[in-house]
Coordinates of C-alpha atoms and ligand atoms in Angstrom, one line a residue:
M1 CA -29.4 -26.0 35.8
N2 CA -27.6 -29.2 34.7
L3 CA -25.5 -29.9 31.8
E4 CA -25.0 -33.4 32.4
G5 CA -24.2 -35.5 29.2
K6 CA -23.3 -32.5 27.5
V7 CA -20.0 -32.0 26.0
A8 CA -18.7 -28.8 25.8
V9 CA -15.3 -27.1 23.8
V10 CA -14.2 -23.8 25.4
T11 CA -11.3 -22.3 23.0
G12 CA -9.1 -20.2 24.8
S13 CA -9.7 -21.6 28.3
T14 CA -6.4 -21.9 30.2
S15 CA -7.3 -18.3 31.4
G16 CA -9.5 -15.7 32.2
I17 CA -13.1 -15.7 30.8
G18 CA -12.8 -18.9 28.9
L19 CA -11.2 -20.6 32.3
G20 CA -13.9 -19.5 34.2
M21 CA -16.7 -20.9 31.5
A22 CA -14.7 -24.0 31.1
S23 CA -15.0 -24.3 35.2
H24 CA -18.4 -23.5 35.4
F25 CA -19.5 -25.8 32.8
A26 CA -17.8 -28.6 34.8
K27 CA -19.6 -27.9 37.7
L28 CA -22.9 -28.1 36.1
G29 CA -21.7 -31.5 35.1
A30 CA -20.8 -31.3 31.7
Q31 CA -17.4 -33.2 29.7
V32 CA -15.3 -30.2 29.2
V33 CA -12.6 -29.9 26.3
I34 CA -10.4 -26.8 27.3
N35 CA -8.0 -25.2 24.8
G36 CA -5.6 -22.6 25.0
L37 CA -1.7 -21.7 25.3
G38 CA 0.5 -21.6 28.7
S39 CA 3.0 -23.0 30.5
D40 CA 2.5 -26.7 31.6
E41 CA 1.9 -25.7 35.1
M42 CA -0.9 -23.3 33.7
I43 CA -2.7 -25.9 31.7
A44 CA -2.3 -28.6 34.6
S45 CA -4.1 -26.2 36.7
A46 CA -6.6 -25.4 33.7
I47 CA -7.4 -29.2 33.4
K48 CA -8.2 -29.0 37.2
S49 CA -10.6 -26.4 37.4
A50 CA -12.4 -27.8 34.1
S51 CA -12.8 -31.2 35.7
G52 CA -15.7 -32.4 37.7
A53 CA -17.1 -35.4 37.5
K54 CA -15.5 -35.9 34.4
E55 CA -11.8 -35.2 33.7
A56 CA -11.3 -32.1 31.4
H57 CA -9.5 -32.8 28.2
Y58 CA -6.7 -30.6 26.7
N59 CA -6.2 -29.8 23.0
G60 CA -3.6 -27.3 22.2
A61 CA -4.8 -26.0 18.7
D62 CA -3.2 -23.2 17.8
M63 CA -6.6 -20.8 16.9
R64 CA -4.4 -19.7 13.4
D65 CA -4.6 -23.1 12.5
A66 CA -7.8 -24.1 10.7
D67 CA -7.1 -27.8 10.3
A68 CA -6.1 -28.1 14.0
I69 CA -9.0 -26.4 14.8
A70 CA -11.5 -29.1 12.4
A71 CA -9.2 -31.8 14.1
M72 CA -9.9 -30.5 17.8
I73 CA -13.4 -30.7 17.1
A74 CA -13.2 -34.4 15.3
E75 CA -11.2 -35.6 18.8
A76 CA -14.1 -34.1 20.9
E77 CA -16.4 -35.8 18.9
E78 CA -14.6 -39.2 18.3
K79 CA -13.8 -39.2 22.3
F80 CA -17.0 -38.0 23.7
G81 CA -19.5 -38.6 21.1
A82 CA -20.1 -35.2 20.2
V83 CA -19.7 -31.5 20.7
D84 CA -22.9 -30.1 21.9
I85 CA -21.8 -26.6 23.4
L86 CA -19.2 -24.8 21.6
V87 CA -17.7 -21.6 23.1
N88 CA -15.3 -19.4 20.6
N89 CA -13.5 -17.3 23.4
A90 CA -9.8 -17.2 22.5
G91 CA -8.8 -13.8 21.7
I92 CA -5.9 -11.7 21.9
Q93 CA -5.6 -7.7 21.7
H94 CA -3.4 -5.5 20.3
V95 CA -3.2 -1.8 20.4
S96 CA -1.4 0.8 18.0
R97 CA -3.1 3.1 15.6
V98 CA -4.1 2.0 12.2
E99 CA -0.4 3.9 10.4
D100 CA 1.4 1.9 12.8
F101 CA -0.4 -1.1 13.0
P102 CA 1.9 -4.0 11.8
A103 CA 0.1 -6.4 9.2
E104 CA 1.2 -9.6 11.2
K105 CA -0.6 -8.2 14.4
W106 CA -3.6 -7.6 12.4
N107 CA -3.4 -11.0 10.5
D108 CA -3.3 -12.9 14.0
V109 CA -5.8 -10.9 15.5
I110 CA -8.7 -11.5 12.7
A111 CA -7.3 -15.1 12.8
I112 CA -7.5 -15.2 16.3
N113 CA -10.7 -13.6 17.4
L114 CA -12.6 -13.8 14.2
S115 CA -11.2 -16.6 11.6
S116 CA -11.0 -19.5 14.5
A117 CA -14.8 -19.5 15.3
F118 CA -15.6 -19.9 11.7
H119 CA -13.4 -22.8 11.5
A120 CA -14.9 -24.3 14.6
I121 CA -18.4 -23.6 13.8
K122 CA -17.9 -25.2 10.4
A123 CA -16.7 -28.3 12.0
A124 CA -19.2 -28.6 14.7
L125 CA -22.4 -27.8 12.5
P126 CA -22.5 -31.1 10.7
G127 CA -22.4 -33.2 13.9
M128 CA -25.1 -30.7 15.9
Q129 CA -27.4 -30.9 12.8
K130 CA -27.3 -34.4 12.8
R131 CA -28.4 -34.6 16.5
N132 CA -30.3 -31.6 16.1
F133 CA -29.0 -30.1 19.6
G134 CA -26.0 -27.4 19.7
R135 CA -25.6 -24.4 21.8
I136 CA -22.6 -21.8 19.9
I137 CA -21.7 -19.2 22.2
N138 CA -19.5 -16.4 20.8
V139 CA -17.4 -14.3 23.0
A140 CA -17.3 -10.6 21.1
S141 CA -17.2 -7.6 23.2
V142 CA -18.6 -4.0 23.3
H143 CA -15.9 -3.5 20.8
G144 CA -18.4 -5.4 18.5
Q145 CA -20.7 -2.8 19.0
V146 CA -18.7 0.6 19.2
G147 CA -15.3 1.5 18.7
S148 CA -12.0 2.9 20.4
V149 CA -9.3 4.1 19.2
E150 CA -6.0 2.2 18.6
K151 CA -7.9 -0.9 18.2
S152 CA -8.9 -1.7 14.8
A153 CA -8.4 -4.9 14.5
Y154 CA -9.6 -6.0 17.6
V155 CA -13.0 -3.8 16.9
A156 CA -13.1 -5.5 13.5
S157 CA -12.9 -8.9 14.8
K158 CA -15.7 -8.3 17.2
H159 CA -17.9 -6.6 14.6
G160 CA -17.3 -9.6 12.5
I161 CA -17.9 -12.1 15.2
I162 CA -21.8 -10.3 15.7
G163 CA -22.3 -10.7 11.7
L164 CA -21.2 -14.5 11.8
T165 CA -23.1 -15.2 15.0
K166 CA -26.4 -13.7 13.1
V167 CA -25.8 -16.1 10.0
V168 CA -24.9 -19.1 11.9
A169 CA -28.1 -18.4 13.8
L170 CA -30.5 -17.8 10.8
E171 CA -29.1 -20.7 8.8
N172 CA -29.8 -23.0 12.1
A173 CA -32.8 -21.3 13.2
E174 CA -35.6 -24.2 12.5
Q175 CA -33.1 -27.1 14.6
Q176 CA -32.8 -26.6 18.3
I177 CA -29.5 -25.2 17.1
T178 CA -28.9 -21.6 18.6
C179 CA -25.9 -19.2 18.3
N180 CA -25.4 -16.1 20.3
T181 CA -22.7 -13.6 21.6
I182 CA -22.1 -12.4 25.0
C183 CA -20.5 -9.0 25.0
P184 CA -18.7 -8.3 28.2
G185 CA -17.5 -4.5 28.9
W186 CA -13.9 -5.2 31.3
V187 CA -13.0 -7.8 32.6
R188 CA -9.8 -8.0 34.8
T189 CA -8.1 -10.9 33.1
P190 CA -4.7 -10.9 31.8
L191 CA -5.4 -9.4 28.3
V192 CA -6.9 -6.4 30.5
E193 CA -4.3 -6.5 32.8
A194 CA -1.6 -5.6 29.9
Q195 CA -3.9 -2.3 29.1
I196 CA -4.1 -1.4 32.9
E197 CA -0.5 -1.6 33.3
A198 CA 0.6 0.4 29.8
L199 CA -1.8 2.9 31.5
A200 CA -0.1 2.9 34.7
A201 CA 3.4 3.7 33.0
K202 CA 2.0 5.9 30.9
E203 CA 0.1 7.9 33.3
G204 CA 2.9 7.5 36.0
V205 CA 0.6 6.0 38.7
D206 CA -0.1 2.7 40.5
V207 CA -1.8 -0.2 38.8
E208 CA -5.0 0.0 41.3
Q209 CA -5.4 3.9 40.3
A210 CA -4.6 3.0 36.7
A211 CA -7.6 0.1 36.8
K212 CA -10.3 3.0 38.0
M213 CA -9.3 5.2 35.2
L214 CA -9.7 2.9 32.6
L215 CA -13.3 2.0 34.0
A216 CA -13.9 6.0 34.5
E217 CA -13.4 6.0 31.0
K218 CA -16.0 3.7 29.4
E219 CA -17.6 2.0 32.3
P220 CA -20.3 3.8 33.9
S221 CA -20.9 1.3 36.7
L222 CA -16.9 1.5 37.7
R223 CA -16.8 -2.1 38.5
F224 CA -15.2 -4.7 36.0
A225 CA -17.7 -8.1 35.1
T226 CA -15.9 -11.2 36.2
P227 CA -15.5 -14.5 34.6
E228 CA -17.9 -16.4 37.1
Q229 CA -20.8 -13.6 35.7
L230 CA -20.0 -14.6 32.2
A231 CA -19.9 -18.1 33.0
E232 CA -23.1 -18.1 34.3
T233 CA -24.5 -16.2 31.3
A234 CA -23.3 -18.8 29.1
A235 CA -24.6 -21.4 31.3
F236 CA -27.8 -19.4 30.8
L237 CA -27.7 -19.5 26.8
C238 CA -27.2 -23.5 27.0
S239 CA -30.6 -23.6 29.4
D240 CA -34.2 -24.5 28.2
A241 CA -35.1 -21.1 29.0
A242 CA -32.7 -19.8 26.2
S243 CA -33.7 -22.4 23.5
N244 CA -35.7 -20.1 21.6
M245 CA -33.2 -17.2 21.8
T246 CA -30.8 -16.8 19.0
G247 CA -28.9 -14.6 16.7
V248 CA -28.4 -11.8 19.5
N249 CA -25.9 -10.3 21.7
L250 CA -25.8 -10.4 25.9
T251 CA -24.2 -7.1 26.7
L252 CA -22.5 -7.1 30.3
D253 CA -20.9 -3.9 30.3
G254 CA -21.7 -1.8 32.7
G255 CA -23.4 0.9 30.8
W256 CA -20.5 1.4 28.4
T257 CA -23.0 1.0 25.3
A258 CA -25.9 2.5 27.0
R259 CA -24.5 6.3 26.2
Ligands
NAD301 P1 -7.2 -14.1 28.5 O1 -5.7 -13.7 27.7 O2 -7.1 -14.2 29.9 O3 -7.5 -15.2 27.7 C1 -7.2 -15.8 26.3 C2 -7.5 -17.0 26.0 O4 -7.1 -17.4 24.7 C3 -6.1 -17.7 26.3 O5 -6.6 -18.9 27.1 C4 -5.2 -17.9 25.3 O6 -4.0 -19.2 25.7 C5 -5.9 -18.3 24.7 N1 -5.1 -17.8 23.1 C6 -4.6 -16.5 22.5 N2 -4.0 -16.9 21.3 C7 -4.3 -18.4 21.1 C8 -3.9 -18.9 20.3 N3 -3.3 -18.8 19.2 N4 -4.6 -20.4 20.0 C9 -5.0 -20.8 21.1 N5 -5.5 -20.1 22.0 C10 -5.1 -19.0 22.3 O7 -8.3 -12.8 28.1 P2 -9.5 -13.2 28.2 O8 -9.8 -11.4 28.5 O9 -10.1 -14.1 29.0 O10 -10.3 -12.8 26.8 C11 -11.2 -14.2 26.4 C12 -12.0 -13.5 25.2 O11 -13.0 -12.6 26.0 C13 -11.3 -12.7 24.1 O12 -11.9 -13.2 22.9 C14 -11.5 -11.3 24.4 O13 -11.4 -10.7 23.3 C15 -12.9 -11.5 25.3 N6 -13.0 -9.9 25.9 C16 -12.7 -9.7 26.8 C17 -12.7 -8.7 27.5 C18 -11.9 -7.9 28.6 O14 -11.7 -7.0 29.6 N7 -11.0 -9.0 29.4 C19 -13.6 -8.0 27.4 C20 -14.3 -8.2 26.5 C21 -14.2 -9.6 25.8

């Protein structure tokens, strides 16, 4: 697998799954553009991880801001000549029953997890169509396929991004442009660590026991998927073997949705 000569933009890549993907793409030779929030140290460390033969470029676009997202894609095209691979990965969670769910949290989750992908795809497609090449990978979730209590906005956003993926796939099917989703189950990143810590506090157990409880509730394999595994899956979607694979989900959930 070789991504030399390719330019990859990965949203939400200062941490977790996005960072794993950006770092793997760099190892495979791509020029990587990273994005996401975090302290100066965190961003510097992400730039280092996502640099290979070519130094990664950081763009701090807020994924709630459509104009900033379009400008990020335009900047990548201007600086590096193309956006060949776009990974829409940035995401947040908020846990609360619907009747208590703050409207501003709903808006943020939908904006970051779903609308940002629309804005980035919209900005990247004309260049991909002109060059007749594109690999769009949307990081959804098992929550794009099934629900869980207290996650209304997250589940809605992830079901939405699977729908968006299918439409983008169909609209570009005759070109060398694919659009697919990756649906992880539990991955032990800061997004999930917050949920593990909340469960530990609620149940009066330590964090490792809470992690086991979290897995036992949903994931028959009782194992977390890793950012590295998801990064290799994303790279596969960029390979020739996957060039006729579009509009599908690749689910890495340890059996969660098989039940
Ligand atoms: P994470 O918290 O480690 O990373 C989230 C990334 O999104 C960070 O880089 C963060 O800075 C960025 N981000 C958040 N708000 C942003 C904003 N307004 N503008 C720009 N960037 C912003 O979480 P993660 O677990 O790596 O999540 C990555 C994706 O994977 C998300 O879409 C998440 O829904 C999805 N996912 C995660 C799991 C899991 O178990 N961790 C499971 C299924 C799907």
